[in-house]
mmCIF file of C-alpha atoms and ligand atoms in Angstrom:
data_model
loop_
_atom_site.group_PDB
_atom_site.id
_atom_site.type_symbol
_atom_site.label_atom_id
_atom_site.label_comp_id
_atom_site.label_asym_id
_atom_site.label_seq_id
_atom_site.Cartn_x
_atom_site.Cartn_y
_atom_site.Cartn_z
ATOM 1 C CA MET D 950 35.547 -52.185 -5.512
ATOM 2 C CA SER D 951 35.215 -55.716 -6.722
ATOM 3 C CA ASP D 952 38.346 -57.834 -7.090
ATOM 4 C CA GLU D 953 38.422 -57.364 -11.000
ATOM 5 C CA THR D 954 38.668 -53.623 -10.880
ATOM 6 C CA ARG D 955 40.807 -53.194 -7.562
ATOM 7 C CA PRO D 956 44.127 -51.959 -8.975
ATOM 8 C CA SER D 957 47.285 -53.790 -7.762
ATOM 9 C CA ARG D 958 49.310 -51.960 -5.385
ATOM 10 C CA THR D 959 53.197 -52.112 -5.353
ATOM 11 C CA ALA D 960 55.783 -51.943 -2.738
ATOM 12 C CA ALA D 961 59.573 -51.974 -2.970
ATOM 13 C CA VAL D 962 61.557 -53.640 -0.354
ATOM 14 C CA ILE D 963 65.291 -52.379 -0.103
ATOM 15 C CA PRO D 964 67.801 -54.579 1.436
ATOM 16 C CA ALA D 965 70.471 -52.073 2.763
ATOM 17 C CA ALA D 966 71.790 -53.748 5.808
ATOM 18 C CA GLY D 967 74.869 -55.149 4.426
ATOM 19 C CA ARG D 968 78.450 -53.783 5.488
ATOM 20 C CA GLY D 969 79.970 -53.508 2.214
ATOM 21 C CA VAL D 970 83.216 -55.545 3.070
ATOM 22 C CA ARG D 971 84.409 -55.813 -0.697
ATOM 23 C CA LEU D 972 84.079 -51.828 -0.756
ATOM 24 C CA GLY D 973 86.686 -51.500 1.887
ATOM 25 C CA PRO D 974 86.576 -49.930 5.344
ATOM 26 C CA GLY D 975 83.995 -47.150 6.111
ATOM 27 C CA ALA D 976 80.333 -46.509 6.941
ATOM 28 C CA PRO D 977 77.920 -49.394 5.871
ATOM 29 C CA LYS D 978 77.855 -49.305 2.064
ATOM 30 C CA ALA D 979 74.313 -48.012 1.605
ATOM 31 C CA LEU D 980 75.270 -44.803 3.656
ATOM 32 C CA ARG D 981 78.066 -44.064 1.639
ATOM 33 C CA ALA D 982 77.991 -41.002 -0.635
ATOM 34 C CA LEU D 983 77.827 -40.784 -4.449
ATOM 35 C CA ASN D 984 78.204 -37.273 -5.619
ATOM 36 C CA GLY D 985 77.405 -36.184 -2.191
ATOM 37 C CA THR D 986 74.233 -38.160 -1.751
ATOM 38 C CA PRO D 987 74.003 -41.524 0.025
ATOM 39 C CA MET D 988 73.626 -44.425 -2.115
ATOM 40 C CA LEU D 989 70.672 -45.420 -0.363
ATOM 41 C CA ILE D 990 68.995 -42.136 -1.232
ATOM 42 C CA HIS D 991 69.644 -42.754 -4.707
ATOM 43 C CA ALA D 992 68.109 -46.244 -4.512
ATOM 44 C CA VAL D 993 65.039 -45.005 -2.848
ATOM 45 C CA ARG D 994 64.525 -42.408 -5.467
ATOM 46 C CA ALA D 995 64.999 -44.848 -8.077
ATOM 47 C CA MET D 996 61.993 -47.055 -6.614
ATOM 48 C CA ALA D 997 59.902 -44.136 -5.692
ATOM 49 C CA ALA D 998 60.283 -42.583 -9.194
ATOM 50 C CA SER D 999 57.980 -45.237 -10.566
ATOM 51 C CA ARG D 1000 54.213 -43.902 -10.206
ATOM 52 C CA SER D 1001 53.086 -47.504 -9.310
ATOM 53 C CA VAL D 1002 55.184 -47.823 -6.087
ATOM 54 C CA SER D 1003 53.125 -46.490 -3.131
ATOM 55 C CA LEU D 1004 55.401 -47.938 -0.428
ATOM 56 C CA VAL D 1005 59.195 -48.336 0.143
ATOM 57 C CA VAL D 1006 60.486 -50.415 2.975
ATOM 58 C CA VAL D 1007 64.168 -49.815 3.885
ATOM 59 C CA VAL D 1008 65.862 -52.440 5.550
ATOM 60 C CA ALA D 1009 68.678 -50.620 7.547
ATOM 61 C CA PRO D 1010 71.667 -51.818 9.211
ATOM 62 C CA PRO D 1011 70.684 -53.346 12.603
ATOM 63 C CA ASP D 1012 72.676 -51.302 14.865
ATOM 64 C CA GLU D 1013 70.713 -48.326 16.472
ATOM 65 C CA ALA D 1014 72.841 -45.582 15.101
ATOM 66 C CA SER D 1015 72.393 -46.727 11.433
ATOM 67 C CA SER D 1016 68.662 -47.095 11.795
ATOM 68 C CA ALA D 1017 68.432 -43.690 13.234
ATOM 69 C CA GLU D 1018 70.464 -42.445 10.455
ATOM 70 C CA VAL D 1019 68.328 -43.977 7.804
ATOM 71 C CA LYS D 1020 65.301 -42.375 9.246
ATOM 72 C CA THR D 1021 67.063 -38.859 9.324
ATOM 73 C CA LEU D 1022 68.218 -39.373 5.789
ATOM 74 C CA LEU D 1023 64.602 -40.071 4.699
ATOM 75 C CA ALA D 1024 63.423 -37.074 6.446
ATOM 76 C CA ASP D 1025 66.038 -34.710 5.125
ATOM 77 C CA HIS D 1026 66.001 -35.590 1.452
ATOM 78 C CA ALA D 1027 63.309 -34.600 -1.097
ATOM 79 C CA LEU D 1028 61.248 -37.619 -1.870
ATOM 80 C CA PRO D 1029 57.906 -37.971 -3.608
ATOM 81 C CA GLU D 1030 54.775 -36.986 -1.438
ATOM 82 C CA ARG D 1031 52.612 -39.942 -2.945
ATOM 83 C CA THR D 1032 55.066 -42.627 -1.357
ATOM 84 C CA ASP D 1033 54.939 -43.927 2.062
ATOM 85 C CA PHE D 1034 58.273 -44.964 3.618
ATOM 86 C CA VAL D 1035 59.092 -47.557 6.516
ATOM 87 C CA VAL D 1036 62.474 -48.417 8.134
ATOM 88 C CA VAL D 1037 63.043 -51.782 9.677
ATOM 89 C CA PRO D 1038 66.351 -53.301 11.103
ATOM 90 C CA GLY D 1039 68.088 -55.942 8.811
ATOM 91 C CA GLY D 1040 69.638 -59.370 9.541
ATOM 92 C CA GLU D 1041 72.831 -61.407 9.263
ATOM 93 C CA SER D 1042 72.335 -62.149 5.700
ATOM 94 C CA ARG D 1043 70.676 -60.558 2.782
ATOM 95 C CA GLN D 1044 67.992 -63.317 2.769
ATOM 96 C CA GLU D 1045 67.144 -62.391 6.295
ATOM 97 C CA SER D 1046 67.161 -58.787 5.610
ATOM 98 C CA VAL D 1047 64.610 -59.135 2.911
ATOM 99 C CA LYS D 1048 62.402 -61.475 5.013
ATOM 100 C CA LEU D 1049 62.371 -58.873 7.751
ATOM 101 C CA GLY D 1050 61.214 -56.244 4.966
ATOM 102 C CA LEU D 1051 58.517 -58.430 3.681
ATOM 103 C CA ASP D 1052 57.173 -58.990 7.365
ATOM 104 C CA ALA D 1053 56.850 -55.166 7.465
ATOM 105 C CA LEU D 1054 54.394 -55.005 4.602
ATOM 106 C CA PRO D 1055 50.864 -53.987 5.253
ATOM 107 C CA PRO D 1056 47.690 -55.713 3.777
ATOM 108 C CA GLY D 1057 46.613 -54.415 0.419
ATOM 109 C CA ILE D 1058 50.040 -54.822 -1.279
ATOM 110 C CA ASP D 1059 50.002 -57.497 -3.965
ATOM 111 C CA VAL D 1060 53.140 -56.993 -6.158
ATOM 112 C CA VAL D 1061 56.530 -56.684 -4.276
ATOM 113 C CA LEU D 1062 59.904 -55.557 -5.784
ATOM 114 C CA VAL D 1063 63.131 -56.322 -4.084
ATOM 115 C CA HIS D 1064 65.736 -53.958 -4.973
ATOM 116 C CA ASP D 1065 69.415 -53.728 -3.744
ATOM 117 C CA ALA D 1066 70.524 -50.396 -2.159
ATOM 118 C CA ALA D 1067 73.848 -51.330 -3.794
ATOM 119 C CA ARG D 1068 72.195 -50.659 -7.240
ATOM 120 C CA PRO D 1069 71.447 -46.975 -6.577
ATOM 121 C CA LEU D 1070 71.247 -45.903 -10.453
ATOM 122 C CA VAL D 1071 68.538 -48.218 -12.016
ATOM 123 C CA PRO D 1072 66.421 -46.129 -14.409
ATOM 124 C CA VAL D 1073 62.704 -45.992 -13.727
ATOM 125 C CA ASP D 1074 61.766 -47.587 -17.019
ATOM 126 C CA THR D 1075 63.465 -50.798 -15.937
ATOM 127 C CA VAL D 1076 61.557 -50.728 -12.726
ATOM 128 C CA ASP D 1077 58.227 -49.999 -14.529
ATOM 129 C CA ALA D 1078 58.933 -52.941 -17.047
ATOM 130 C CA VAL D 1079 59.300 -55.519 -14.012
ATOM 131 C CA ILE D 1080 56.298 -54.361 -12.301
ATOM 132 C CA GLU D 1081 54.226 -54.507 -15.692
ATOM 133 C CA ALA D 1082 55.432 -58.110 -16.214
ATOM 134 C CA VAL D 1083 54.298 -59.061 -12.649
ATOM 135 C CA ARG D 1084 51.103 -57.435 -13.349
ATOM 136 C CA GLU D 1085 50.545 -59.237 -16.566
ATOM 137 C CA GLY D 1086 50.761 -62.343 -14.484
ATOM 138 C CA ALA D 1087 54.511 -63.720 -14.104
ATOM 139 C CA PRO D 1088 54.825 -64.840 -10.383
ATOM 140 C CA ALA D 1089 58.722 -63.635 -10.524
ATOM 141 C CA VAL D 1090 60.431 -61.317 -12.994
ATOM 142 C CA VAL D 1091 64.079 -60.450 -13.017
ATOM 143 C CA PRO D 1092 65.764 -57.841 -15.216
ATOM 144 C CA ALA D 1093 68.984 -59.168 -16.765
ATOM 145 C CA LEU D 1094 71.515 -58.541 -19.310
ATOM 146 C CA PRO D 1095 73.800 -60.717 -21.640
ATOM 147 C CA LEU D 1096 77.253 -61.615 -20.378
ATOM 148 C CA ALA D 1097 80.319 -59.974 -21.922
ATOM 149 C CA ASP D 1098 82.787 -62.360 -20.411
ATOM 150 C CA THR D 1099 82.860 -65.983 -20.956
ATOM 151 C CA VAL D 1100 82.230 -68.029 -17.727
ATOM 152 C CA LYS D 1101 83.859 -71.165 -16.665
ATOM 153 C CA GLN D 1102 82.813 -73.165 -13.675
ATOM 154 C CA VAL D 1103 85.664 -74.621 -11.518
ATOM 155 C CA GLU D 1104 85.948 -77.604 -9.093
ATOM 156 C CA GLU D 1105 84.840 -76.984 -5.427
ATOM 157 C CA SER D 1106 87.733 -74.972 -3.854
ATOM 158 C CA ARG D 1107 90.644 -77.142 -2.923
ATOM 159 C CA ALA D 1108 92.247 -77.744 0.475
ATOM 160 C CA ASP D 1109 95.657 -77.526 -0.850
ATOM 161 C CA GLY D 1110 95.470 -74.085 -2.532
ATOM 162 C CA GLY D 1111 96.673 -75.076 -5.950
ATOM 163 C CA PRO D 1112 95.400 -73.877 -9.328
ATOM 164 C CA GLU D 1113 91.613 -74.317 -9.668
ATOM 165 C CA LEU D 1114 90.552 -76.869 -12.408
ATOM 166 C CA VAL D 1115 87.868 -75.953 -14.843
ATOM 167 C CA VAL D 1116 85.080 -78.431 -15.124
ATOM 168 C CA ALA D 1117 82.645 -76.728 -17.594
ATOM 169 C CA THR D 1118 82.375 -73.646 -19.923
ATOM 170 C CA PRO D 1119 78.399 -72.959 -20.163
ATOM 171 C CA GLU D 1120 77.295 -71.725 -23.519
ATOM 172 C CA ARG D 1121 77.460 -68.028 -22.859
ATOM 173 C CA ALA D 1122 74.537 -67.178 -25.302
ATOM 174 C CA ARG D 1123 72.242 -68.638 -22.824
ATOM 175 C CA LEU D 1124 73.562 -66.980 -19.593
ATOM 176 C CA ARG D 1125 72.279 -63.802 -18.121
ATOM 177 C CA ALA D 1126 73.622 -61.516 -15.538
ATOM 178 C CA VAL D 1127 70.644 -60.898 -13.094
ATOM 179 C CA GLN D 1128 70.030 -57.391 -11.666
ATOM 180 C CA THR D 1129 67.301 -55.921 -9.273
ATOM 181 C CA PRO D 1130 64.455 -54.705 -8.778
ATOM 182 C CA GLN D 1131 63.281 -58.237 -8.950
ATOM 183 C CA GLY D 1132 59.386 -58.303 -9.004
ATOM 184 C CA PHE D 1133 57.078 -60.807 -7.530
ATOM 185 C CA ASP D 1134 53.409 -61.697 -6.782
ATOM 186 C CA ARG D 1135 53.749 -61.120 -3.172
ATOM 187 C CA GLY D 1136 52.159 -64.366 -1.965
ATOM 188 C CA THR D 1137 54.756 -66.402 -4.116
ATOM 189 C CA LEU D 1138 57.559 -64.525 -2.540
ATOM 190 C CA VAL D 1139 56.538 -64.942 0.981
ATOM 191 C CA ARG D 1140 55.947 -68.532 0.420
ATOM 192 C CA ALA D 1141 59.561 -68.694 -1.249
ATOM 193 C CA HIS D 1142 60.885 -67.242 2.058
ATOM 194 C CA GLU D 1143 59.051 -69.380 4.322
ATOM 195 C CA THR D 1144 59.967 -72.696 2.467
ATOM 196 C CA VAL D 1145 63.627 -72.276 1.125
ATOM 197 C CA THR D 1146 66.277 -72.238 3.758
ATOM 198 C CA ASP D 1147 69.413 -72.808 1.552
ATOM 199 C CA ASN D 1148 71.656 -69.961 1.109
ATOM 200 C CA VAL D 1149 70.763 -67.974 -2.004
ATOM 201 C CA THR D 1150 72.133 -64.793 -3.732
ATOM 202 C CA ASP D 1151 68.880 -63.400 -5.139
ATOM 203 C CA ASP D 1152 65.194 -63.994 -4.418
ATOM 204 C CA ALA D 1153 64.131 -65.291 -7.782
ATOM 205 C CA SER D 1154 66.244 -68.471 -7.087
ATOM 206 C CA MET D 1155 63.938 -69.071 -4.105
ATOM 207 C CA VAL D 1156 60.877 -68.881 -6.205
ATOM 208 C CA GLU D 1157 62.813 -71.289 -8.946
ATOM 209 C CA GLN D 1158 63.145 -73.695 -5.983
ATOM 210 C CA LEU D 1159 59.380 -73.752 -5.362
ATOM 211 C CA GLY D 1160 59.053 -74.724 -8.999
ATOM 212 C CA GLU D 1161 57.326 -71.504 -10.114
ATOM 213 C CA PRO D 1162 58.116 -69.729 -13.358
ATOM 214 C CA VAL D 1163 60.667 -66.831 -13.511
ATOM 215 C CA VAL D 1164 60.804 -64.664 -16.377
ATOM 216 C CA VAL D 1165 63.578 -62.175 -17.743
ATOM 217 C CA VAL D 1166 62.864 -58.582 -18.839
ATOM 218 C CA PRO D 1167 65.791 -56.460 -20.242
ATOM 219 C CA GLY D 1168 68.047 -55.124 -17.533
ATOM 220 C CA HIS D 1169 69.955 -51.876 -17.984
ATOM 221 C CA GLU D 1170 73.857 -51.301 -17.807
ATOM 222 C CA GLU D 1171 73.114 -48.473 -15.234
ATOM 223 C CA ALA D 1172 71.535 -50.822 -13.007
ATOM 224 C CA PHE D 1173 74.982 -52.490 -12.011
ATOM 225 C CA LYS D 1174 75.825 -53.294 -8.457
ATOM 226 C CA VAL D 1175 78.313 -51.163 -6.436
ATOM 227 C CA THR D 1176 80.346 -53.765 -5.079
ATOM 228 C CA ARG D 1177 84.225 -52.918 -5.294
ATOM 229 C CA PRO D 1178 85.881 -49.302 -5.104
ATOM 230 C CA LEU D 1179 86.100 -49.181 -8.987
ATOM 231 C CA ASP D 1180 82.079 -49.412 -9.136
ATOM 232 C CA LEU D 1181 82.161 -45.959 -7.224
ATOM 233 C CA VAL D 1182 84.028 -44.376 -9.828
ATOM 234 C CA LEU D 1183 81.666 -45.783 -12.353
ATOM 235 C CA ALA D 1184 78.807 -44.692 -10.373
ATOM 236 C CA GLU D 1185 79.817 -41.054 -10.185
ATOM 237 C CA ALA D 1186 80.711 -41.043 -13.828
ATOM 238 C CA VAL D 1187 77.093 -42.227 -14.638
ATOM 239 C CA LEU D 1188 75.663 -39.341 -12.510
ATOM 240 C CA ALA D 1189 77.915 -36.656 -14.118
ATOM 241 C CA ARG D 1190 76.862 -38.102 -17.609
ATOM 242 C CA ARG D 1191 73.179 -37.545 -16.584
ATOM 243 C CA ARG D 1192 73.879 -34.221 -15.262
ATOM 244 C CA ALA D 1193 75.340 -33.320 -18.446
ATOM 245 C CA ASN D 1194 72.676 -34.660 -20.635
ATOM 246 C CA ASP D 1195 69.960 -32.893 -18.546
ATOM 247 C CA GLY D 1196 71.822 -29.561 -19.504
ATOM 248 C CA PHE D 1197 70.531 -30.187 -23.072
HETATM 249 N N1 CTP T 628 72.417 -56.739 2.533
HETATM 250 C C1 CTP T 628 71.373 -56.610 3.520
HETATM 251 N N2 CTP T 628 71.679 -57.487 4.584
HETATM 252 C C2 CTP T 628 72.521 -58.218 4.743
HETATM 253 C C3 CTP T 628 73.666 -58.232 3.594
HETATM 254 C C4 CTP T 628 73.281 -57.391 2.599
HETATM 255 O O1 CTP T 628 70.388 -56.046 3.531
HETATM 256 N N3 CTP T 628 72.908 -58.986 5.867
HETATM 257 C C5 CTP T 628 71.947 -56.051 1.232
HETATM 258 C C6 CTP T 628 73.069 -54.900 0.871
HETATM 259 O O2 CTP T 628 73.067 -53.690 1.651
HETATM 260 C C7 CTP T 628 72.989 -54.697 -0.508
HETATM 261 C C8 CTP T 628 72.303 -55.966 -1.021
HETATM 262 O O3 CTP T 628 72.058 -56.667 0.147
HETATM 263 O O4 CTP T 628 72.106 -53.569 -0.710
HETATM 264 C C9 CTP T 628 73.274 -56.621 -1.931
HETATM 265 O O5 CTP T 628 74.460 -57.400 -1.069
HETATM 266 P P1 CTP T 628 75.851 -56.874 -1.449
HETATM 267 O O6 CTP T 628 76.120 -56.102 -2.878
HETATM 268 O O7 CTP T 628 76.572 -58.117 -1.240
HETATM 269 O O8 CTP T 628 76.144 -55.852 -0.169
HETATM 270 P P2 CTP T 628 77.011 -56.098 1.074
HETATM 271 O O9 CTP T 628 76.681 -57.499 1.761
HETATM 272 O O10 CTP T 628 76.826 -54.882 1.778
HETATM 273 O O11 CTP T 628 78.533 -56.115 0.409
HETATM 274 P P3 CTP T 628 79.804 -57.107 0.713
HETATM 275 O O12 CTP T 628 79.179 -58.465 0.535
HETATM 276 O O13 CTP T 628 80.918 -56.753 -0.019
HETATM 277 O O14 CTP T 628 79.849 -56.996 2.318
HETATM 278 MG MG1 MG T 629 77.078 -59.127 0.500
#
């Protein structure tokens, strides 16, 4: 096929190597269950639900037992036949884990999604909207929502432990809470990971540092990140609501 007619191929990298310190003691966060199914499996299903995603790379906690457990979980849960799955060990930081996932991508993939295992419930429509925006030419795409809370910027943390001083209140209407999957032109994301060494909390900010445009598509309230114990309660409530709605 010529370049013009070759369809773009999309892979999803799922960083799942974090411990989940804020969730409290227990198994690595991605391996904890939501309504009996590990969070990671929910996240993998959310990516594989998109017909555009032909490969899912899971970045597992780096210890051998967890990597083995992830492989067993993928083998034991029903997943779409049309999707390939690869498991690689992760790193010390999220950024490092994503890089290790990118290193595992085969040739022929030109669109890459990066999706937190900790966002197990993102709807497929959000995934597809991100992919479509990349295919239409954006080098980087983030799903995002307006904020409910007003945000204050505070001074750098003080040594004396005194109350923090507020230094600014950014205009809330122009702020967005950013979710995943974030979508990228593969070459742009790889370049960002090779170039940017600062500590960052998402992949799109690395592309911003390259000076490339990053665009926003609507996020979804069900794409929230499971971070603290109360988020587990919310996630299980969302699953219960889906089950009830499926009954009609
Ligand atoms: N992650 C990763 N490798 C790391 C750290 C984080 O792959 N070294 C992944 C997590 O597994 C998660 C995603 O990055 O899916 C988002 O990170 P976060 O929500 O912070 O998860 P944890 O780092 O596991 O949680 P905590 O910060 O509370 O320890
Ligand atoms: Mg973390």
